[in-house]
Amino acid sequence: MDKHLSDILFHLGENRENYFHAVSPPIIQTSNFAFKDIHHFRKSFESEYDSHIYSRGNNPTVKILREKLAALEKAEDALIFSSGSAAVANAVIANINAGEHIVCVESPYSWTKILLNNFLSRFGVSHTYVDGGNIQAIKDAIQENTKVLYLESPNSLMFGIQDLSACAKLAKEHGIVTIIDNSYSSPLYQNPIEHGIDLVVHSGTKYLNGHSDVVLGVVCGSRKMMEKIFYSEYMTLGAILSPHEAALVIRGLRTLEIRVHRSNESAFKIAHYLENHSKVKSVLHPLLPSFPQYDLAKSQMKGAGGLFSIHLDVDTIEKVEAFVHALKYFTMAVSWGGHESLALPAAGFYRIKGREDSPVPFTLIRFYIGLEDPECLIEDLDQALKVL
Ligand SMILES: *Cc1c(COP(=O)(O)O)cnc(C)c1O
């Protein structure tokens, strides 16, 4: 039986008898661990994965976080990284060799795209981007040397969705490893491993920590796959989280359930309000019936969280600028998943010196709904839309 969510968030991994029955786990601020004797020394090196030798490998505070995040994703194990991007890179690199090929959903997270386009291409790894909503397109993109199918469902800007069970089944038939970036849904609203996906990656910077003060990532999967990553990419690239930050994230997790549900409910309220506003052309939210992939979203997601986008009904960038400058409660910033509501205008990716304009229409604004009173946020949007 699955562990109860409260048990995971409040108790799992916390062996309090090891530390004076302290309610909050100690920050084991150490780089290395002493051996009792030479027999213990040798025993530890039989499996660094399960021993305490050095904090680049195993740290007890980080281990508590590992156990909780693995359980949240219904995975056997997890590894924690110093950023979501490090988690993505480690998961992909561990499963690909020179001369092999990756099938990836089109327009993944920006640094994931750069990993494939600029980084892995230097090492002879090729890739094909596909419309992830079209299982036939994925099938057609598979080559003899395809080893990884990389998914992001929903995507964090336009919210494109893939049929997770169908993707997992197709990949298994071809001996392909499936990896999904599940940051959008959080482990509360979607557990890809239950659909047969091999590796689940999160930017823990978003909901898992949830307070906009730590950057981290996690990869969840079978013990076998985690152990493989541990002894190659994890230990060599060394993109680890410090015990101090792990303790902050354990604290953040205490309120994961109430934070994500609050964002989810407020985002629905605000998305409904915007959908009925004359200055808003459309709202992109995977769990609104107007969303093109609504039925698929509903079949595999239990909720949506706080992230959605709108298209303003405007014809110039200046009008978008006037709108975002009129907002008082929404902070203009990248990232999401913290306490604070955010607005990210695509127009910000236009007219950047030395860069091509974004292919995303300038009318698009991505909102993240945080933990404020949703009525306050609606009032703010209402007064800002009046400037148009
Ligand atoms: C933020 C983000 C990442 C990258 O994570 P970092 O923690 O910023 O390195 C990857 N994928 C998605 C969907 C994200 O939103």
Short mmCIF file of C-alpha atoms and ligand atoms in Angstrom, two decimals:
data_model
loop_
_atom_site.label_atom_id
_atom_site.label_comp_id
_atom_site.label_asym_id
_atom_site.label_seq_id
_atom_site.Cartn_x
_atom_site.Cartn_y
_atom_site.Cartn_z
CA MET A 1 0.00 0.00 0.00
CA ASP A 2 1.16 3.54 -0.70
CA LYS A 3 2.38 5.49 2.25
CA HIS A 4 0.03 8.18 3.46
CA LEU A 5 1.01 11.64 2.21
CA SER A 6 1.14 13.03 5.78
CA ASP A 7 3.40 10.20 6.85
CA ILE A 8 5.82 11.01 4.01
CA LEU A 9 5.87 14.75 4.68
CA PHE A 10 6.07 14.57 8.49
CA HIS A 11 7.85 11.34 9.43
CA LEU A 12 9.38 9.24 6.65
CA GLY A 13 13.17 9.01 6.79
CA GLU A 14 13.35 10.79 10.13
CA ASN A 15 14.94 8.29 12.49
CA ARG A 16 14.71 10.53 15.50
CA GLU A 17 16.24 8.03 17.91
CA ASN A 18 19.53 8.72 16.07
CA TYR A 19 19.50 12.37 17.12
CA PHE A 20 18.11 12.88 20.62
CA HIS A 21 14.51 12.57 19.36
CA ALA A 22 14.77 16.06 17.94
CA VAL A 23 11.55 16.86 16.04
CA SER A 24 13.41 18.63 13.24
CA PRO A 25 16.31 16.75 11.68
CA PRO A 26 19.83 18.00 12.37
CA ILE A 27 21.93 19.52 9.62
CA ILE A 28 24.84 17.07 9.43
CA GLN A 29 27.34 19.67 8.32
CA THR A 30 30.28 17.44 7.48
CA SER A 31 32.29 16.62 4.38
CA ASN A 32 33.56 13.21 5.56
CA PHE A 33 32.70 10.41 7.96
CA ALA A 34 35.07 8.44 10.20
CA PHE A 35 35.45 4.66 10.02
CA LYS A 36 35.30 2.69 13.27
CA ASP A 37 38.14 0.42 12.14
CA ILE A 38 39.66 -0.90 8.92
CA HIS A 39 36.96 -3.58 8.61
CA HIS A 40 34.30 -0.86 8.64
CA PHE A 41 36.45 1.06 6.14
CA ARG A 42 36.44 -1.87 3.70
CA LYS A 43 32.77 -2.68 4.28
CA SER A 44 31.80 0.92 3.50
CA PHE A 45 33.58 0.83 0.15
CA GLU A 46 31.72 -2.34 -0.85
CA SER A 47 28.76 -0.01 -1.46
CA GLU A 48 29.33 3.72 -1.27
CA TYR A 49 25.69 4.07 -2.31
CA ASP A 50 24.58 2.70 1.06
CA SER A 51 27.43 3.98 3.26
CA HIS A 52 28.59 7.22 4.78
CA ILE A 53 32.03 7.97 3.43
CA TYR A 54 31.94 11.45 1.96
CA SER A 55 29.13 14.03 1.53
CA ARG A 56 29.48 14.19 -2.26
CA GLY A 57 28.00 10.70 -2.09
CA ASN A 58 25.78 10.29 0.95
CA ASN A 59 24.84 12.82 3.60
CA PRO A 60 22.28 11.87 6.27
CA THR A 61 20.31 15.14 6.03
CA VAL A 62 20.14 14.87 2.24
CA LYS A 63 19.17 11.19 2.65
CA ILE A 64 16.02 12.16 4.56
CA LEU A 65 15.00 14.37 1.63
CA ARG A 66 15.79 11.56 -0.83
CA GLU A 67 13.50 9.14 0.96
CA LYS A 68 10.65 11.62 1.09
CA LEU A 69 10.88 12.63 -2.57
CA ALA A 70 11.15 9.02 -3.77
CA ALA A 71 8.04 8.12 -1.76
CA LEU A 72 6.15 11.16 -3.10
CA GLU A 73 6.81 9.93 -6.66
CA LYS A 74 6.07 6.29 -5.71
CA ALA A 75 9.63 5.46 -6.77
CA GLU A 76 12.11 3.07 -5.18
CA ASP A 77 14.74 5.76 -4.79
CA ALA A 78 15.76 9.30 -5.67
CA LEU A 79 18.89 11.38 -6.05
CA ILE A 80 19.01 15.07 -5.15
CA PHE A 81 20.90 17.60 -7.27
CA SER A 82 21.97 21.21 -6.89
CA SER A 83 19.46 22.32 -9.55
CA GLY A 84 16.63 21.04 -11.71
CA SER A 85 18.84 21.47 -14.75
CA ALA A 86 21.54 19.28 -13.16
CA ALA A 87 18.87 16.64 -12.50
CA VAL A 88 17.72 16.76 -16.15
CA ALA A 89 21.30 16.59 -17.45
CA ASN A 90 22.29 13.70 -15.14
CA ALA A 91 19.18 11.67 -16.03
CA VAL A 92 19.70 12.13 -19.78
CA ILE A 93 23.49 11.71 -19.88
CA ALA A 94 23.32 8.52 -17.79
CA ASN A 95 21.17 6.87 -20.44
CA ILE A 96 22.81 7.94 -23.70
CA ASN A 97 26.09 7.24 -25.52
CA ALA A 98 27.87 8.74 -28.50
CA GLY A 99 26.14 7.78 -31.75
CA GLU A 100 22.75 7.41 -30.11
CA HIS A 101 19.55 9.40 -30.53
CA ILE A 102 16.98 11.11 -28.30
CA VAL A 103 13.35 11.79 -29.13
CA CYS A 104 12.21 14.87 -27.22
CA VAL A 105 8.98 16.84 -27.02
CA GLU A 106 9.19 20.13 -28.91
CA SER A 107 9.93 23.29 -26.92
CA PRO A 108 11.07 21.67 -23.67
CA TYR A 109 12.39 23.81 -20.80
CA SER A 110 14.95 26.24 -22.27
CA TRP A 111 18.09 24.72 -20.69
CA THR A 112 16.93 21.19 -21.54
CA LYS A 113 16.81 22.30 -25.15
CA ILE A 114 20.33 23.71 -24.88
CA LEU A 115 21.50 20.42 -23.32
CA LEU A 116 20.37 18.61 -26.50
CA ASN A 117 21.18 21.30 -29.09
CA ASN A 118 24.55 22.61 -27.90
CA PHE A 119 25.94 20.21 -25.31
CA LEU A 120 25.10 16.60 -26.22
CA SER A 121 25.52 17.33 -29.93
CA ARG A 122 29.25 17.92 -29.18
CA PHE A 123 29.46 14.31 -28.01
CA GLY A 124 27.77 12.78 -31.05
CA VAL A 125 24.28 12.48 -29.60
CA SER A 126 21.51 13.43 -32.03
CA HIS A 127 17.88 14.27 -31.33
CA THR A 128 14.49 14.83 -32.96
CA TYR A 129 11.83 17.16 -31.56
CA VAL A 130 8.26 15.94 -31.95
CA ASP A 131 4.72 17.06 -31.23
CA GLY A 132 4.30 15.13 -27.99
CA GLY A 133 0.52 15.23 -28.28
CA ASN A 134 0.74 12.98 -31.34
CA ILE A 135 1.78 9.42 -30.44
CA GLN A 136 2.17 8.54 -34.14
CA ALA A 137 4.67 11.41 -34.51
CA ILE A 138 6.68 9.99 -31.60
CA LYS A 139 6.58 6.54 -33.17
CA ASP A 140 7.71 7.92 -36.53
CA ALA A 141 10.66 9.73 -34.91
CA ILE A 142 12.06 6.57 -33.31
CA GLN A 143 15.24 5.35 -35.02
CA GLU A 144 17.24 2.18 -34.56
CA ASN A 145 19.66 4.07 -32.26
CA THR A 146 17.00 5.90 -30.19
CA LYS A 147 17.69 5.30 -26.50
CA VAL A 148 15.79 8.06 -24.68
CA LEU A 149 12.26 9.45 -24.98
CA TYR A 150 12.21 12.78 -23.13
CA LEU A 151 8.81 14.12 -22.02
CA GLU A 152 7.56 17.24 -20.27
CA SER A 153 3.89 16.98 -19.44
CA PRO A 154 2.49 19.52 -19.12
CA ASN A 155 5.05 21.92 -20.55
CA SER A 156 5.49 24.96 -18.31
CA LEU A 157 4.63 27.70 -20.82
CA MET A 158 2.03 26.39 -23.31
CA PHE A 159 1.13 23.22 -21.31
CA GLY A 160 1.33 20.66 -24.14
CA ILE A 161 0.56 17.18 -22.77
CA GLN A 162 1.66 13.66 -23.67
CA ASP A 163 -0.28 10.45 -23.13
CA LEU A 164 2.03 9.00 -20.47
CA SER A 165 0.83 5.39 -20.58
CA ALA A 166 0.95 5.27 -24.39
CA CYS A 167 4.45 6.81 -24.43
CA ALA A 168 5.73 4.35 -21.80
CA LYS A 169 4.28 1.39 -23.69
CA LEU A 170 5.73 2.51 -27.02
CA ALA A 171 9.16 3.13 -25.49
CA LYS A 172 9.21 -0.27 -23.75
CA GLU A 173 8.50 -2.00 -27.06
CA HIS A 174 11.65 -0.35 -28.46
CA GLY A 175 13.89 -0.70 -25.39
CA ILE A 176 13.90 3.08 -24.90
CA VAL A 177 14.27 4.77 -21.49
CA THR A 178 11.52 7.28 -20.71
CA ILE A 179 12.30 10.44 -18.74
CA ILE A 180 9.72 13.05 -17.77
CA ASP A 181 10.03 16.53 -16.32
CA ASN A 182 7.09 16.47 -13.87
CA SER A 183 7.73 19.90 -12.31
CA TYR A 184 4.42 21.38 -13.47
CA SER A 185 2.14 18.88 -11.73
CA SER A 186 4.22 18.23 -8.62
CA PRO A 187 4.08 14.69 -7.21
CA LEU A 188 0.66 15.53 -5.75
CA TYR A 189 -1.15 15.76 -9.07
CA GLN A 190 0.69 13.30 -11.32
CA ASN A 191 2.87 10.25 -10.66
CA PRO A 192 4.34 9.19 -14.04
CA ILE A 193 5.93 6.01 -12.62
CA GLU A 194 2.40 4.64 -12.18
CA HIS A 195 2.03 5.05 -15.96
CA GLY A 196 5.21 3.08 -16.63
CA ILE A 197 7.64 6.01 -17.06
CA ASP A 198 11.20 5.14 -15.96
CA LEU A 199 12.64 8.37 -14.56
CA VAL A 200 10.84 11.38 -13.09
CA VAL A 201 12.69 14.68 -12.83
CA HIS A 202 11.67 17.77 -10.89
CA SER A 203 12.96 21.25 -10.53
CA GLY A 204 12.59 21.16 -6.74
CA THR A 205 13.15 24.91 -6.84
CA LYS A 206 9.46 25.20 -7.69
CA TYR A 207 6.82 23.46 -5.55
CA LEU A 208 9.00 21.04 -3.57
CA ASN A 209 10.90 23.74 -1.72
CA GLY A 210 8.15 26.24 -2.40
CA HIS A 211 9.62 29.36 -0.79
CA SER A 212 11.76 30.81 -3.61
CA ASP A 213 14.94 30.48 -1.58
CA VAL A 214 16.63 27.23 -2.69
CA VAL A 215 17.59 25.91 -6.15
CA LEU A 216 17.52 22.10 -6.36
CA GLY A 217 16.55 19.16 -8.52
CA VAL A 218 15.59 15.52 -8.08
CA VAL A 219 15.57 12.37 -10.19
CA CYS A 220 13.28 9.52 -9.06
CA GLY A 221 13.25 5.95 -10.36
CA SER A 222 14.18 2.36 -9.66
CA ARG A 223 17.01 1.63 -7.26
CA LYS A 224 18.90 0.03 -10.15
CA MET A 225 18.71 3.15 -12.33
CA MET A 226 19.52 5.45 -9.42
CA GLU A 227 22.54 3.36 -8.49
CA LYS A 228 23.77 3.55 -12.09
CA ILE A 229 23.50 7.36 -12.05
CA PHE A 230 25.12 7.50 -8.59
CA TYR A 231 28.33 5.73 -9.62
CA SER A 232 28.77 7.67 -12.86
CA GLU A 233 27.23 11.13 -13.32
CA TYR A 234 26.25 11.86 -9.71
CA MET A 235 29.70 11.22 -8.22
CA THR A 236 31.76 12.57 -11.13
CA LEU A 237 29.86 15.75 -11.97
CA GLY A 238 29.22 16.31 -8.26
CA ALA A 239 26.19 18.61 -8.60
CA ILE A 240 25.02 17.88 -5.06
CA LEU A 241 22.76 19.75 -2.64
CA SER A 242 24.30 20.90 0.64
CA PRO A 243 22.90 19.47 3.89
CA HIS A 244 21.95 22.98 4.94
CA GLU A 245 19.75 23.46 1.89
CA ALA A 246 18.35 19.93 2.22
CA ALA A 247 17.09 20.91 5.69
CA LEU A 248 15.38 23.98 4.21
CA VAL A 249 13.65 21.80 1.61
CA ILE A 250 12.54 19.28 4.26
CA ARG A 251 10.95 22.26 6.04
CA GLY A 252 9.38 23.42 2.78
CA LEU A 253 7.87 19.97 2.24
CA ARG A 254 5.93 20.14 5.53
CA THR A 255 3.46 22.47 3.81
CA LEU A 256 3.62 20.99 0.28
CA GLU A 257 0.06 19.69 0.38
CA ILE A 258 -1.59 22.88 1.60
CA ARG A 259 0.55 25.13 -0.61
CA VAL A 260 -0.05 23.28 -3.87
CA HIS A 261 -3.79 22.84 -3.22
CA ARG A 262 -4.11 26.54 -2.37
CA SER A 263 -2.33 27.57 -5.58
CA ASN A 264 -4.43 25.12 -7.57
CA GLU A 265 -7.75 26.43 -6.23
CA SER A 266 -6.79 30.09 -6.54
CA ALA A 267 -5.50 29.56 -10.08
CA PHE A 268 -8.85 28.03 -11.12
CA LYS A 269 -10.72 31.02 -9.68
CA ILE A 270 -8.46 33.51 -11.41
CA ALA A 271 -8.38 31.60 -14.71
CA HIS A 272 -12.21 31.57 -14.75
CA TYR A 273 -12.26 35.30 -14.06
CA LEU A 274 -9.80 35.97 -16.90
CA GLU A 275 -11.62 33.68 -19.31
CA ASN A 276 -14.68 35.92 -18.99
CA HIS A 277 -12.82 39.22 -19.38
CA SER A 278 -13.21 41.10 -22.66
CA LYS A 279 -9.53 42.15 -22.78
CA VAL A 280 -8.36 38.51 -22.58
CA LYS A 281 -8.40 36.63 -25.87
CA SER A 282 -7.81 33.17 -24.39
CA VAL A 283 -6.67 31.33 -21.29
CA LEU A 284 -4.33 28.32 -21.54
CA HIS A 285 -4.90 26.08 -18.52
CA PRO A 286 -4.79 22.29 -18.94
CA LEU A 287 -7.77 21.64 -16.69
CA LEU A 288 -10.15 24.19 -18.20
CA PRO A 289 -12.62 22.58 -20.66
CA SER A 290 -11.50 25.12 -23.30
CA PHE A 291 -7.98 23.57 -23.34
CA PRO A 292 -7.38 21.57 -26.55
CA GLN A 293 -6.05 18.52 -24.65
CA TYR A 294 -8.50 18.83 -21.74
CA ASP A 295 -9.72 15.20 -21.87
CA LEU A 296 -6.20 13.78 -21.81
CA ALA A 297 -5.17 16.18 -19.04
CA LYS A 298 -8.18 15.17 -16.97
CA SER A 299 -7.46 11.49 -17.46
CA GLN A 300 -3.94 11.63 -16.02
CA MET A 301 -3.72 14.71 -13.75
CA LYS A 302 -5.44 15.14 -10.37
CA GLY A 303 -4.94 18.91 -10.39
CA ALA A 304 -3.00 21.65 -12.13
CA GLY A 305 -1.33 23.83 -9.51
CA GLY A 306 -0.79 27.56 -9.93
CA LEU A 307 0.63 27.90 -13.43
CA PHE A 308 -1.32 29.04 -16.53
CA SER A 309 -1.02 31.51 -19.40
CA ILE A 310 -3.25 34.02 -21.17
CA HIS A 311 -3.22 35.88 -24.45
CA LEU A 312 -4.14 39.53 -24.00
CA ASP A 313 -6.42 40.96 -26.67
CA VAL A 314 -3.93 43.64 -27.74
CA ASP A 315 -2.09 44.52 -30.95
CA THR A 316 1.11 46.16 -29.68
CA ILE A 317 3.94 45.32 -27.28
CA GLU A 318 3.42 48.74 -25.65
CA LYS A 319 -0.04 47.67 -24.49
CA VAL A 320 1.39 44.53 -22.88
CA GLU A 321 3.97 46.73 -21.17
CA ALA A 322 1.28 49.08 -19.86
CA PHE A 323 -0.63 46.10 -18.44
CA VAL A 324 2.31 44.47 -16.64
CA HIS A 325 3.46 47.82 -15.27
CA ALA A 326 0.00 48.42 -13.83
CA LEU A 327 0.07 45.17 -11.81
CA LYS A 328 0.69 45.76 -8.10
CA TYR A 329 0.53 42.34 -6.43
CA PHE A 330 2.08 40.28 -9.20
CA THR A 331 5.85 40.31 -9.27
CA MET A 332 7.49 40.23 -12.69
CA ALA A 333 9.98 37.37 -12.51
CA VAL A 334 11.00 33.99 -13.92
CA SER A 335 10.55 30.73 -11.98
CA TRP A 336 7.39 29.81 -10.05
CA GLY A 337 6.17 27.50 -7.29
CA GLY A 338 6.94 29.81 -4.35
CA HIS A 339 4.70 31.83 -2.06
CA GLU A 340 4.47 34.84 -4.35
CA SER A 341 2.35 35.37 -7.47
CA LEU A 342 4.27 36.08 -10.65
CA ALA A 343 3.72 37.43 -14.14
CA LEU A 344 6.10 36.51 -16.97
CA PRO A 345 5.31 38.42 -20.19
CA ALA A 346 6.56 36.87 -23.46
CA ALA A 347 7.09 40.50 -24.53
CA GLY A 348 10.09 40.52 -22.18
CA PHE A 349 11.78 38.13 -24.62
CA TYR A 350 11.40 40.67 -27.46
CA ARG A 351 13.77 43.54 -28.17
CA ILE A 352 16.62 42.02 -26.11
CA LYS A 353 19.91 43.38 -27.44
CA GLY A 354 21.85 40.67 -29.31
CA ARG A 355 18.99 38.15 -29.22
CA GLU A 356 16.33 37.15 -31.70
CA ASP A 357 12.73 37.87 -30.68
CA SER A 358 10.95 34.93 -29.02
CA PRO A 359 8.80 32.77 -31.33
CA VAL A 360 6.08 32.95 -28.65
CA PRO A 361 3.50 35.68 -29.46
CA PHE A 362 4.09 38.86 -27.43
CA THR A 363 0.47 38.75 -26.31
CA LEU A 364 1.21 35.79 -24.02
CA ILE A 365 1.61 36.27 -20.28
CA ARG A 366 2.36 33.35 -17.99
CA PHE A 367 0.96 33.68 -14.50
CA TYR A 368 1.93 31.78 -11.41
CA ILE A 369 -0.64 32.03 -8.64
CA GLY A 370 0.95 31.92 -5.20
CA LEU A 371 -0.51 31.87 -1.72
CA GLU A 372 -2.06 35.34 -1.51
CA ASP A 373 -5.81 35.90 -1.16
CA PRO A 374 -7.14 35.20 -4.69
CA GLU A 375 -9.68 38.04 -4.36
CA CYS A 376 -6.77 40.43 -3.90
CA LEU A 377 -5.14 39.10 -7.04
CA ILE A 378 -8.36 39.39 -9.04
CA GLU A 379 -8.75 43.00 -7.91
CA ASP A 380 -5.20 43.67 -9.06
CA LEU A 381 -5.80 42.09 -12.48
CA ASP A 382 -9.06 43.97 -12.79
CA GLN A 383 -7.48 47.39 -12.28
CA ALA A 384 -4.51 46.53 -14.54
CA LEU A 385 -6.76 45.32 -17.38
CA LYS A 386 -8.60 48.66 -17.18
CA VAL A 387 -5.52 50.44 -18.58
CA LEU A 388 -6.03 48.61 -21.90
C1 LIG B 1 12.75 25.69 -13.53
C2 LIG B 1 12.59 24.51 -14.39
C3 LIG B 1 13.65 23.65 -14.67
C4 LIG B 1 15.06 23.92 -14.22
O1 LIG B 1 15.19 23.81 -12.85
P1 LIG B 1 16.23 24.67 -11.98
O2 LIG B 1 15.93 24.24 -10.60
O3 LIG B 1 15.93 26.10 -12.26
O4 LIG B 1 17.58 24.30 -12.46
C5 LIG B 1 13.39 22.51 -15.43
N1 LIG B 1 12.17 22.26 -15.90
C6 LIG B 1 11.12 23.06 -15.65
C7 LIG B 1 9.78 22.71 -16.19
C8 LIG B 1 11.29 24.21 -14.89
O5 LIG B 1 10.25 25.02 -14.66
#
